[in-house]
Tab-separated table of C-alpha atoms in Angstrom:
chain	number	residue	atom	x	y	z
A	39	UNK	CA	84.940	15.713	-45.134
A	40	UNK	CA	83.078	18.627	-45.842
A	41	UNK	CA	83.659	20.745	-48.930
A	42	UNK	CA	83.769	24.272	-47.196
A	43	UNK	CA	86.150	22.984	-44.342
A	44	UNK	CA	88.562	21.448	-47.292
A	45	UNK	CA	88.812	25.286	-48.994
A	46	UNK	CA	89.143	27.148	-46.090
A	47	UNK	CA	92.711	27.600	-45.917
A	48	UNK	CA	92.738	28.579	-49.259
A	49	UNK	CA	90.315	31.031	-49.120
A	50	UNK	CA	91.579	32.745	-45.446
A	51	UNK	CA	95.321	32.624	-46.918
A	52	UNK	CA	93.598	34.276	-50.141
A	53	UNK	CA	92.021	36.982	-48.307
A	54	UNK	CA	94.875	37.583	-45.771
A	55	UNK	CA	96.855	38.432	-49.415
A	56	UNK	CA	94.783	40.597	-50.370
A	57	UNK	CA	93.964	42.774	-47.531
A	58	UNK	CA	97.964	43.033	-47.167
A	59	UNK	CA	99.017	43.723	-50.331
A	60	UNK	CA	98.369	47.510	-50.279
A	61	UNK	CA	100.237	47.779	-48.055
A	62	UNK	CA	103.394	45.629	-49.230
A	63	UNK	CA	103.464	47.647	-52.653
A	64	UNK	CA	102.865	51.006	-50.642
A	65	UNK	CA	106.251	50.305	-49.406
A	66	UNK	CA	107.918	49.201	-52.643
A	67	UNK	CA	107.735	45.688	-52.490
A	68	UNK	CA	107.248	43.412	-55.087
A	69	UNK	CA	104.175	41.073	-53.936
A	70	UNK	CA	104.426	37.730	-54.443
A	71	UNK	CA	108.020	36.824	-54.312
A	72	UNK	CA	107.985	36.802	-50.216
A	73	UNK	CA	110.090	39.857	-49.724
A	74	UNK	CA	108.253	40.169	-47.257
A	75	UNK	CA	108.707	36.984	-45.140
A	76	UNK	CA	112.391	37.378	-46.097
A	77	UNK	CA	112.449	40.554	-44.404
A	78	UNK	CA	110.902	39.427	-41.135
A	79	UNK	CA	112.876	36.281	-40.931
A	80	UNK	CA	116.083	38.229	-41.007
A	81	UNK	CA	114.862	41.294	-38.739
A	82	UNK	CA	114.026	38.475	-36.120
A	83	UNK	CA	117.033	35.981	-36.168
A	84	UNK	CA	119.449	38.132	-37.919
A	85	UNK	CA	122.036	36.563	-40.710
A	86	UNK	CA	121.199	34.040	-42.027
A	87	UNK	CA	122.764	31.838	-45.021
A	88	UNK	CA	120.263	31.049	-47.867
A	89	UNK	CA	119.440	27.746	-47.516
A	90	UNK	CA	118.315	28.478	-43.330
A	91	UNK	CA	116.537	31.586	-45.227
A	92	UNK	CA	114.833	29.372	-47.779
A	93	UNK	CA	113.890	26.858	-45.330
A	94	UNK	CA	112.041	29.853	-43.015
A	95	UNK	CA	110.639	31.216	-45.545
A	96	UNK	CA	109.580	27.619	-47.162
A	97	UNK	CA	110.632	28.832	-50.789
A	98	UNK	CA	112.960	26.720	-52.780
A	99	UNK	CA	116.448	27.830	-53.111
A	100	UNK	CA	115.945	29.157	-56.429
A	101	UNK	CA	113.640	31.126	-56.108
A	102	UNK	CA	114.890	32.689	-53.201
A	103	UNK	CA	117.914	33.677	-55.001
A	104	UNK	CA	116.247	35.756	-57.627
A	105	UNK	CA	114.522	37.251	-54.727
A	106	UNK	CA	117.594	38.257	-53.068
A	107	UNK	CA	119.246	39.515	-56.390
A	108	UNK	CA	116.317	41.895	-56.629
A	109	UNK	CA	116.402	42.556	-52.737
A	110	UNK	CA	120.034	43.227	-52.889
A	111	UNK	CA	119.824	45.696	-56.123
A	112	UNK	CA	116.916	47.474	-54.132
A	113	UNK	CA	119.226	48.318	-51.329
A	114	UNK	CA	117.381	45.761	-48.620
A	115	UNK	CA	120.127	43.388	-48.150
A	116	UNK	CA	123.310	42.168	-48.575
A	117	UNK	CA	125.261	39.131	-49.165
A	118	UNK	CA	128.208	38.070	-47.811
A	119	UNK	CA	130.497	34.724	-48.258
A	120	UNK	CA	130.050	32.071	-45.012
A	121	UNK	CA	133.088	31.547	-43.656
A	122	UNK	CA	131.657	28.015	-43.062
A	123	UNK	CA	131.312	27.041	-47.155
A	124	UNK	CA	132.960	28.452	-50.028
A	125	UNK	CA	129.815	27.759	-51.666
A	126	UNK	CA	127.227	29.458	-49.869
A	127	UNK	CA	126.109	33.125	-48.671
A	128	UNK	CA	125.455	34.642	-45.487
A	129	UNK	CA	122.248	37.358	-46.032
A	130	UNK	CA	121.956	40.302	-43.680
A	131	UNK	CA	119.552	43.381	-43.848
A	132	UNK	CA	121.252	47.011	-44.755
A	133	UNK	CA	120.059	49.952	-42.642
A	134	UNK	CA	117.339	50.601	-45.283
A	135	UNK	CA	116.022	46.818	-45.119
A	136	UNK	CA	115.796	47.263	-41.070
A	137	UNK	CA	113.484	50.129	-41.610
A	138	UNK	CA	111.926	48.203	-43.887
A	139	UNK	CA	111.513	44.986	-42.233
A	140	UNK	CA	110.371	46.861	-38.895
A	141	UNK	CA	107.281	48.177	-40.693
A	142	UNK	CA	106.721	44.854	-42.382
A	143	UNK	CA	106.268	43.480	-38.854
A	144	UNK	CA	103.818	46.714	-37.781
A	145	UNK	CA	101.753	45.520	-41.105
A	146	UNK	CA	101.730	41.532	-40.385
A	147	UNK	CA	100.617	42.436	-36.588
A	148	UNK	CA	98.197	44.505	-38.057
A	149	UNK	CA	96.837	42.013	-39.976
A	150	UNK	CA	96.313	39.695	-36.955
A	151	UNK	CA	94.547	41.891	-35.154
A	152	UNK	CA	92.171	41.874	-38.165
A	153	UNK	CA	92.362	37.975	-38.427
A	154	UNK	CA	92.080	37.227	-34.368
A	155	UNK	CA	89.419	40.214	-33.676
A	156	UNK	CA	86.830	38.940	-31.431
A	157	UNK	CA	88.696	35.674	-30.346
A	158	UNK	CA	89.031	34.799	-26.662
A	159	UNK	CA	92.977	33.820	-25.740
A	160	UNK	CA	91.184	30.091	-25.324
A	161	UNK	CA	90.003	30.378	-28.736
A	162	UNK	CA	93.195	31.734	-30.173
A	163	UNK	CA	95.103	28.762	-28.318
A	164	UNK	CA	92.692	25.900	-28.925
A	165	UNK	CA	93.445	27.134	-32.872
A	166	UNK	CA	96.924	27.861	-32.716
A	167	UNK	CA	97.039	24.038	-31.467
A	168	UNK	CA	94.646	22.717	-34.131
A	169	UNK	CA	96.696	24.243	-36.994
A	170	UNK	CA	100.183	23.188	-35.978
A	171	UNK	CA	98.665	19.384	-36.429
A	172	UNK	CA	97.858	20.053	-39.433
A	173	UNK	CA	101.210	21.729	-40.545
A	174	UNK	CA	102.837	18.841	-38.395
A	175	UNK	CA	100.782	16.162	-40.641
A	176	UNK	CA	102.077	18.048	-43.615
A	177	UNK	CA	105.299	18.199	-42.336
A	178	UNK	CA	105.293	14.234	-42.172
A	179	UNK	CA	104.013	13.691	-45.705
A	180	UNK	CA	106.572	15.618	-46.966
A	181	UNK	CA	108.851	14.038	-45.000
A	182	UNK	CA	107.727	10.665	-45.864
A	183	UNK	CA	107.653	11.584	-49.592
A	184	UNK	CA	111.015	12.766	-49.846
A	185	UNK	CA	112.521	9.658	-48.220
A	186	UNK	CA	110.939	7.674	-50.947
């Protein structure tokens, strides 16, 4: 397999970061941790408990957690016991993290006009379906690995 087609995740992913990072830390957020993602997971399918959050957001519980102690101080969310375990949370967005998470969105949709400029809807389909192998394939991997 080619070298370039190997690395060119990496480098669009790498790229993507950093044409979106001025904006992220022109609205406060700390880059890096996913804030972010965390935001536009709950703005789009509401409470969630951490470990559906983690999962969306594909961080591992602990480090989500730190996130959300941060997130929480910062006045973006809140966290709630689940009714359904004793030992887990429920995490919603305050009033401040909607506004927050609403402009989030605006900047990721940005972005993929940037990213998808110049692409026919074919083109943006035929990839759309080419990636989500891939992410299936990892997907299985993982899978496979973890059953091990």
């Amino acid at each position: 397999m080619d070298n370039e087609i190997k690395n060119v995740f990496f480098d669009i992913e790498m790229l993507r970061r950093r044409l979106i990072r001025p904006f992220f830390i022109e609205l406060g957020l700390t880059v890096g941790q996913g804030q972010p993602r965390i935001l536009k997971e709950l703005r789009q399918h509401g409470t969630m408990n951490q470990k559906e959050l983690a999962d969306a957001c594909l961080m591992d519980v602990t480090t989500m957690s730190r996130t959300l102690d941060r997130m929480e101080k910062d006045g973006l969310l809140k966290r709630e016991n689940n009714p359904a375990s004793r030992r887990s949370w429920n995490v919603l967005l305050t009033d401040c993290g909607h506004e927050k998470a609403d402009e989030v969105i605006k900047i990721f949709n940005k972005v993929d006009d940037v990213i998808f400029k110049g692409f026919s809807e074919e083109e943006i389909k035929m990839l759309s379906s080419m990636t989500d192998k891939v992410e299936n394939n990892l997907w299985e991997a993982i899978n496979n690995e973890e059953q091990k």
